[in-house]
Amino acid sequence: MYFLINPKGKNQLYRIMNFDYQQIDDVIHSRIRTSIMAVLVSVDEAEFNFLKEKVNATDGNLSVHLKKLEEASYISVKKAFINRKPVSKYKITNKGYKAFENYIKNLEKIVKGNL
Amino acid sequence: MEINQAATELSVIKKIMEDSRRINIDNGIHYIFWGVLVSVTLLANYFMVLYKVSLNYIGLMWMIIMIAGAVAGSFINKYQERTFRVKTYAGRLLGSLWFASGVSMFTYGFIGIITGAYNAIYCCPIIAVSLGISYYTSGAIQQIRWLQYVAAGWWLGGWALFYMKSVHILLVFAIMMICFQLIPGIVLFNKSKREESALQNYEL
């Protein structure tokens, strides 16, 4: 029992047990979607192929996850033709930025509970 | 979610964010373009002075070439903005830095001379020192240490040019333009091409 060895442990265990897991955003909480958000929060705008390389996903898989983020209005998409090829450029929205910030805060809360 | 899982996720997010911020944002095209344009014009200016061509013609040549360069440069910029895979805050910052630097150099090269504030030949060391500021800041934004050493080259060269009291300032400045602008541009261009081909190989 951790809290028996460490006197502070009891409070920390209490905090972990009382953490409201409903606070974890389901839209972001998936390996690919979290990675997409982490990339988009660091840049101004990114092309589909750039995201594919960074996230390490297949075209189809990435499209599905991008769609989900788009439906939640966390990201916006701009489609254009460059050198006759269709190109999709993605950008994080204010709502997405706030949601990602919140997601990180919640992760930190979970981790701090372990200190 | 387990505590270890949350910690791992946080460290993965941190790594992705750091990697995404570190991507190459400068393909060196502008360095090459301006490096060639200015060094050729400087050499032309040098020989025109040696062969005693009227200063009015030299001034006109600079005016035409620099305005044409600015127009062509803005077209290159527009094309790059459309075709770049990713736009970053650092890229925006870099664009602003070089735009401000260009306006300052135009002021030193044209306004300073036309108003007779200083001898025309001394716009070279002034511009060299100004380029040192831009290179140093550009290296800091892109986290490219050697680009900051190039800034030292511009500053030292600028100091040397202030001591020179002859038309040869133009020749030395043209050589500096090749060494500290054109060559770094080629290095950045090759670096960007390598990264681009690595990405294309990934897509195949």
GROMACS .gro file of C-alpha atoms in nm:
model
  319
    1MET     CA    1   0.000   0.000   0.000
    2TYR     CA    2   0.164   0.316  -0.133
    3PHE     CA    3   0.002   0.554   0.116
    4LEU     CA    4   0.118   0.345   0.409
    5ILE     CA    5   0.482   0.389   0.304
    6ASN     CA    6   0.449   0.753   0.201
    7PRO     CA    7   0.255   0.971   0.450
    8LYS     CA    8   0.141   1.197   0.167
    9GLY     CA    9   0.020   0.896  -0.028
   10LYS     CA   10  -0.322   0.877   0.131
   11ASN     CA   11  -0.425   1.219   0.001
   12GLN     CA   12  -0.284   1.145  -0.341
   13LEU     CA   13  -0.465   0.813  -0.368
   14TYR     CA   14  -0.784   0.992  -0.263
   15ARG     CA   15  -0.731   1.250  -0.541
   16ILE     CA   16  -0.678   0.982  -0.804
   17MET     CA   17  -0.982   0.786  -0.691
   18ASN     CA   18  -1.195   1.099  -0.703
   19PHE     CA   19  -1.081   1.216  -1.045
   20ASP     CA   20  -1.380   1.259  -1.272
   21TYR     CA   21  -1.292   1.058  -1.584
   22GLN     CA   22  -1.590   1.210  -1.764
   23GLN     CA   23  -1.369   1.519  -1.799
   24ILE     CA   24  -1.150   1.337  -2.052
   25ASP     CA   25  -1.258   1.456  -2.396
   26ASP     CA   26  -1.358   1.151  -2.601
   27VAL     CA   27  -1.318   1.335  -2.928
   28ILE     CA   28  -0.948   1.393  -2.862
   29HIS     CA   29  -0.884   1.079  -2.662
   30SER     CA   30  -0.750   0.844  -2.930
   31ARG     CA   31  -0.387   0.799  -3.037
   32ILE     CA   32  -0.437   0.940  -3.386
   33ARG     CA   33  -0.668   1.226  -3.292
   34THR     CA   34  -0.442   1.332  -3.004
   35SER     CA   35  -0.145   1.329  -3.244
   36ILE     CA   36  -0.337   1.532  -3.505
   37MET     CA   37  -0.427   1.791  -3.243
   38ALA     CA   38  -0.067   1.802  -3.112
   39VAL     CA   39   0.060   1.870  -3.466
   40LEU     CA   40  -0.205   2.129  -3.550
   41VAL     CA   41  -0.162   2.316  -3.223
   42SER     CA   42   0.209   2.361  -3.307
   43VAL     CA   43   0.167   2.491  -3.663
   44ASP     CA   44  -0.047   2.745  -3.843
   45GLU     CA   45  -0.183   2.514  -4.111
   46ALA     CA   46  -0.088   2.165  -4.233
   47GLU     CA   47  -0.153   1.964  -4.546
   48PHE     CA   48  -0.306   1.614  -4.535
   49ASN     CA   49   0.020   1.443  -4.639
   50PHE     CA   50   0.217   1.628  -4.375
   51LEU     CA   51  -0.027   1.509  -4.108
   52LYS     CA   52  -0.009   1.156  -4.249
   53GLU     CA   53   0.368   1.155  -4.208
   54LYS     CA   54   0.362   1.303  -3.858
   55VAL     CA   55   0.077   1.088  -3.730
   56ASN     CA   56   0.192   0.771  -3.906
   57ALA     CA   57  -0.151   0.665  -4.029
   58THR     CA   58  -0.301   0.539  -4.355
   59ASP     CA   59  -0.505   0.770  -4.579
   60GLY     CA   60  -0.838   0.613  -4.487
   61ASN     CA   61  -0.770   0.598  -4.117
   62LEU     CA   62  -0.648   0.956  -4.105
   63SER     CA   63  -0.952   1.078  -4.301
   64VAL     CA   64  -1.191   0.916  -4.054
   65HIS     CA   65  -1.018   1.077  -3.755
   66LEU     CA   66  -0.995   1.416  -3.926
   67LYS     CA   67  -1.366   1.398  -4.004
   68LYS     CA   68  -1.445   1.332  -3.638
   69LEU     CA   69  -1.239   1.633  -3.527
   70GLU     CA   70  -1.399   1.843  -3.799
   71GLU     CA   71  -1.749   1.743  -3.689
   72ALA     CA   72  -1.665   1.853  -3.336
   73SER     CA   73  -1.547   2.187  -3.487
   74TYR     CA   74  -1.203   2.132  -3.338
   75ILE     CA   75  -1.037   2.173  -3.677
   76SER     CA   76  -1.127   2.343  -4.003
   77VAL     CA   77  -1.041   2.231  -4.353
   78LYS     CA   78  -0.963   2.429  -4.667
   79LYS     CA   79  -0.966   2.241  -4.998
   80ALA     CA   80  -0.785   2.367  -5.306
   81PHE     CA   81  -0.626   2.253  -5.629
   82ILE     CA   82  -0.249   2.299  -5.651
   83ASN     CA   83  -0.084   2.200  -5.979
   84ARG     CA   84  -0.412   2.024  -6.070
   85LYS     CA   85  -0.395   1.805  -5.760
   86PRO     CA   86  -0.656   1.831  -5.482
   87VAL     CA   87  -0.499   1.945  -5.156
   88SER     CA   88  -0.664   1.967  -4.813
   89LYS     CA   89  -0.519   2.200  -4.555
   90TYR     CA   90  -0.615   2.168  -4.190
   91LYS     CA   91  -0.612   2.426  -3.915
   92ILE     CA   92  -0.703   2.412  -3.547
   93THR     CA   93  -1.002   2.627  -3.442
   94ASN     CA   94  -1.033   2.831  -3.121
   95LYS     CA   95  -1.273   2.569  -2.987
   96GLY     CA   96  -1.021   2.295  -3.071
   97TYR     CA   97  -0.738   2.488  -2.909
   98LYS     CA   98  -0.936   2.528  -2.586
   99ALA     CA   99  -1.043   2.161  -2.590
  100PHE     CA  100  -0.684   2.046  -2.640
  101GLU     CA  101  -0.562   2.274  -2.361
  102ASN     CA  102  -0.828   2.128  -2.134
  103TYR     CA  103  -0.732   1.774  -2.236
  104ILE     CA  104  -0.368   1.840  -2.144
  105LYS     CA  105  -0.471   1.991  -1.809
  106ASN     CA  106  -0.671   1.677  -1.731
  107LEU     CA  107  -0.380   1.452  -1.821
  108GLU     CA  108  -0.157   1.659  -1.595
  109LYS     CA  109  -0.408   1.627  -1.313
  110ILE     CA  110  -0.396   1.248  -1.347
  111VAL     CA  111  -0.016   1.244  -1.354
  112LYS     CA  112   0.023   1.485  -1.061
  113GLY     CA  113  -0.198   1.261  -0.855
  114ASN     CA  114   0.079   1.005  -0.876
  115LEU     CA  115   0.355   1.231  -0.733
  116MET     CA  116  -0.702   0.604  -1.780
  117GLU     CA  117  -0.400   0.483  -1.584
  118ILE     CA  118  -0.143   0.722  -1.443
  119ASN     CA  119   0.141   0.571  -1.646
  120GLN     CA  120  -0.069   0.590  -1.961
  121ALA     CA  121  -0.141   0.959  -1.897
  122ALA     CA  122   0.229   1.030  -1.839
  123THR     CA  123   0.324   0.848  -2.159
  124GLU     CA  124   0.057   1.032  -2.354
  125LEU     CA  125   0.181   1.367  -2.223
  126SER     CA  126   0.539   1.290  -2.323
  127VAL     CA  127   0.428   1.173  -2.672
  128ILE     CA  128   0.226   1.495  -2.719
  129LYS     CA  129   0.527   1.701  -2.610
  130LYS     CA  130   0.751   1.520  -2.858
  131ILE     CA  131   0.506   1.562  -3.149
  132MET     CA  132   0.472   1.933  -3.071
  133GLU     CA  133   0.849   1.980  -3.056
  134ASP     CA  134   0.901   1.786  -3.382
  135SER     CA  135   0.628   1.983  -3.560
  136ARG     CA  136   0.778   2.313  -3.451
  137ARG     CA  137   1.124   2.208  -3.567
  138ILE     CA  138   1.030   2.143  -3.929
  139ASN     CA  139   1.224   2.315  -4.201
  140ILE     CA  140   1.053   2.645  -4.279
  141ASP     CA  141   1.310   2.803  -4.506
  142ASN     CA  142   1.400   2.644  -4.839
  143GLY     CA  143   1.670   2.902  -4.919
  144ILE     CA  144   1.509   3.017  -5.248
  145HIS     CA  145   1.498   3.382  -5.141
  146TYR     CA  146   1.862   3.377  -5.027
  147ILE     CA  147   1.968   3.236  -5.367
  148PHE     CA  148   1.745   3.473  -5.563
  149TRP     CA  149   1.863   3.790  -5.385
  150GLY     CA  150   2.219   3.662  -5.357
  151VAL     CA  151   2.251   3.621  -5.735
  152LEU     CA  152   2.062   3.941  -5.815
  153VAL     CA  153   2.254   4.168  -5.577
  154SER     CA  154   2.601   4.020  -5.636
  155VAL     CA  155   2.562   4.048  -6.017
  156THR     CA  156   2.434   4.407  -5.982
  157LEU     CA  157   2.720   4.494  -5.746
  158LEU     CA  158   2.975   4.358  -5.993
  159ALA     CA  159   2.807   4.551  -6.275
  160ASN     CA  160   2.814   4.863  -6.054
  161TYR     CA  161   3.186   4.806  -5.977
  162PHE     CA  162   3.283   4.785  -6.344
  163MET     CA  163   3.056   5.078  -6.434
  164VAL     CA  164   3.240   5.293  -6.178
  165LEU     CA  165   3.579   5.171  -6.307
  166TYR     CA  166   3.475   5.262  -6.663
  167LYS     CA  167   3.339   5.597  -6.542
  168VAL     CA  168   2.973   5.544  -6.634
  169SER     CA  169   2.749   5.827  -6.507
  170LEU     CA  170   2.622   5.779  -6.149
  171ASN     CA  171   2.270   5.856  -6.271
  172TYR     CA  172   2.272   5.543  -6.486
  173ILE     CA  173   2.407   5.338  -6.195
  174GLY     CA  174   2.129   5.468  -5.969
  175LEU     CA  175   1.869   5.393  -6.236
  176MET     CA  176   2.006   5.041  -6.281
  177TRP     CA  177   1.975   4.973  -5.907
  178MET     CA  178   1.625   5.118  -5.893
  179ILE     CA  179   1.499   4.905  -6.185
  180ILE     CA  180   1.666   4.583  -6.070
  181MET     CA  181   1.557   4.617  -5.706
  182ILE     CA  182   1.194   4.697  -5.794
  183ALA     CA  183   1.185   4.409  -6.043
  184GLY     CA  184   1.344   4.186  -5.776
  185ALA     CA  185   1.084   4.287  -5.517
  186VAL     CA  186   0.800   4.208  -5.762
  187ALA     CA  187   0.954   3.873  -5.862
  188GLY     CA  188   1.026   3.795  -5.494
  189SER     CA  189   0.663   3.854  -5.399
  190PHE     CA  190   0.550   3.616  -5.679
  191ILE     CA  191   0.790   3.348  -5.549
  192ASN     CA  192   0.647   3.407  -5.202
  193LYS     CA  193   0.288   3.369  -5.322
  194TYR     CA  194   0.374   3.046  -5.506
  195GLN     CA  195   0.552   2.906  -5.200
  196GLU     CA  196   0.261   2.993  -4.972
  197ARG     CA  197   0.030   2.795  -5.200
  198THR     CA  198   0.255   2.492  -5.232
  199PHE     CA  199   0.402   2.463  -4.882
  200ARG     CA  200   0.290   2.152  -4.695
  201VAL     CA  201   0.280   2.332  -4.366
  202LYS     CA  202   0.266   2.687  -4.240
  203THR     CA  203   0.418   2.765  -3.903
  204TYR     CA  204   0.426   3.059  -3.665
  205ALA     CA  205   0.804   3.059  -3.703
  206GLY     CA  206   0.760   3.087  -4.081
  207ARG     CA  207   0.532   3.387  -4.037
  208LEU     CA  208   0.784   3.544  -3.800
  209LEU     CA  209   1.063   3.482  -4.049
  210GLY     CA  210   0.860   3.639  -4.331
  211SER     CA  211   0.802   3.950  -4.119
  212LEU     CA  212   1.170   3.970  -4.028
  213TRP     CA  213   1.288   3.959  -4.391
  214PHE     CA  214   1.016   4.200  -4.504
  215ALA     CA  215   1.126   4.452  -4.239
  216SER     CA  216   1.488   4.389  -4.332
  217GLY     CA  217   1.410   4.451  -4.701
  218VAL     CA  218   1.236   4.782  -4.624
  219SER     CA  219   1.534   4.890  -4.409
  220MET     CA  220   1.784   4.799  -4.683
  221PHE     CA  221   1.578   4.988  -4.941
  222THR     CA  222   1.587   5.290  -4.707
  223TYR     CA  223   1.966   5.268  -4.662
  224GLY     CA  224   2.030   5.203  -5.031
  225PHE     CA  225   1.799   5.461  -5.184
  226ILE     CA  226   1.662   5.718  -4.939
  227GLY     CA  227   1.994   5.761  -4.756
  228ILE     CA  228   2.180   5.819  -5.081
  229ILE     CA  229   1.920   6.034  -5.261
  230THR     CA  230   1.896   6.268  -4.961
  231GLY     CA  231   2.277   6.288  -4.950
  232ALA     CA  232   2.285   6.173  -4.588
  233TYR     CA  233   2.606   5.979  -4.659
  234ASN     CA  234   2.839   5.887  -4.942
  235ALA     CA  235   2.673   5.626  -5.170
  236ILE     CA  236   2.955   5.377  -5.120
  237TYR     CA  237   2.883   5.353  -4.744
  238CYS     CA  238   2.542   5.201  -4.797
  239CYS     CA  239   2.734   4.870  -4.842
  240PRO     CA  240   2.870   4.842  -4.484
  241ILE     CA  241   2.541   4.973  -4.342
  242ILE     CA  242   2.347   4.706  -4.533
  243ALA     CA  243   2.603   4.440  -4.430
  244VAL     CA  244   2.553   4.521  -4.061
  245SER     CA  245   2.176   4.520  -4.111
  246LEU     CA  246   2.196   4.178  -4.281
  247GLY     CA  247   2.392   4.054  -3.979
  248ILE     CA  248   2.091   4.136  -3.758
  249SER     CA  249   1.853   3.953  -3.993
  250TYR     CA  250   2.076   3.644  -4.022
  251TYR     CA  251   2.132   3.623  -3.649
  252THR     CA  252   1.759   3.649  -3.573
  253SER     CA  253   1.671   3.413  -3.858
  254GLY     CA  254   1.914   3.153  -3.718
  255ALA     CA  255   1.758   3.191  -3.373
  256ILE     CA  256   1.402   3.150  -3.507
  257GLN     CA  257   1.491   2.840  -3.709
  258GLN     CA  258   1.729   2.708  -3.444
  259ILE     CA  259   2.008   2.685  -3.704
  260ARG     CA  260   2.330   2.771  -3.524
  261TRP     CA  261   2.548   2.804  -3.837
  262LEU     CA  262   2.316   3.073  -3.975
  263GLN     CA  263   2.404   3.279  -3.667
  264TYR     CA  264   2.774   3.234  -3.746
  265VAL     CA  265   2.698   3.372  -4.095
  266ALA     CA  266   2.570   3.684  -3.915
  267ALA     CA  267   2.916   3.720  -3.759
  268GLY     CA  268   3.058   3.714  -4.113
  269TRP     CA  269   2.827   4.000  -4.213
  270TRP     CA  270   2.922   4.207  -3.908
  271LEU     CA  271   3.296   4.154  -3.941
  272GLY     CA  272   3.274   4.223  -4.314
  273GLY     CA  273   3.069   4.536  -4.241
  274TRP     CA  274   3.336   4.666  -4.001
  275ALA     CA  275   3.606   4.601  -4.262
  276LEU     CA  276   3.403   4.783  -4.530
  277PHE     CA  277   3.375   5.091  -4.305
  278TYR     CA  278   3.757   5.110  -4.304
  279MET     CA  279   3.786   5.080  -4.682
  280LYS     CA  280   3.780   5.413  -4.860
  281SER     CA  281   3.759   5.310  -5.224
  282VAL     CA  282   3.535   5.173  -5.496
  283HIS     CA  283   3.666   4.824  -5.411
  284ILE     CA  284   3.405   4.820  -5.135
  285LEU     CA  285   3.164   4.713  -5.410
  286LEU     CA  286   3.380   4.417  -5.511
  287VAL     CA  287   3.431   4.302  -5.151
  288PHE     CA  288   3.058   4.341  -5.082
  289ALA     CA  289   2.978   4.130  -5.391
  290ILE     CA  290   3.212   3.856  -5.261
  291MET     CA  291   3.046   3.878  -4.918
  292MET     CA  292   2.709   3.846  -5.089
  293ILE     CA  293   2.823   3.523  -5.256
  294CYS     CA  294   2.981   3.379  -4.939
  295PHE     CA  295   2.723   3.486  -4.680
  296GLN     CA  296   2.402   3.490  -4.884
  297LEU     CA  297   2.426   3.269  -5.193
  298ILE     CA  298   2.617   2.978  -5.037
  299PRO     CA  299   2.398   2.962  -4.720
  300GLY     CA  300   2.096   2.976  -4.955
  301ILE     CA  301   2.225   2.676  -5.151
  302VAL     CA  302   2.289   2.484  -4.828
  303LEU     CA  303   1.935   2.559  -4.703
  304PHE     CA  304   1.791   2.467  -5.044
  305ASN     CA  305   1.971   2.129  -5.048
  306LYS     CA  306   1.861   2.060  -4.690
  307SER     CA  307   1.501   2.136  -4.779
  308LYS     CA  308   1.520   1.916  -5.094
  309ARG     CA  309   1.655   1.624  -4.888
  310GLU     CA  310   1.370   1.659  -4.639
  311GLU     CA  311   1.117   1.688  -4.923
  312SER     CA  312   1.241   1.373  -5.096
  313ALA     CA  313   1.238   1.186  -4.764
  314LEU     CA  314   0.873   1.285  -4.727
  315GLN     CA  315   0.791   1.180  -5.084
  316ASN     CA  316   0.957   0.842  -5.026
  317TYR     CA  317   0.739   0.807  -4.721
  318GLU     CA  318   0.426   0.876  -4.925
  319LEU     CA  319   0.507   0.610  -5.186
   0.00000   0.00000   0.00000
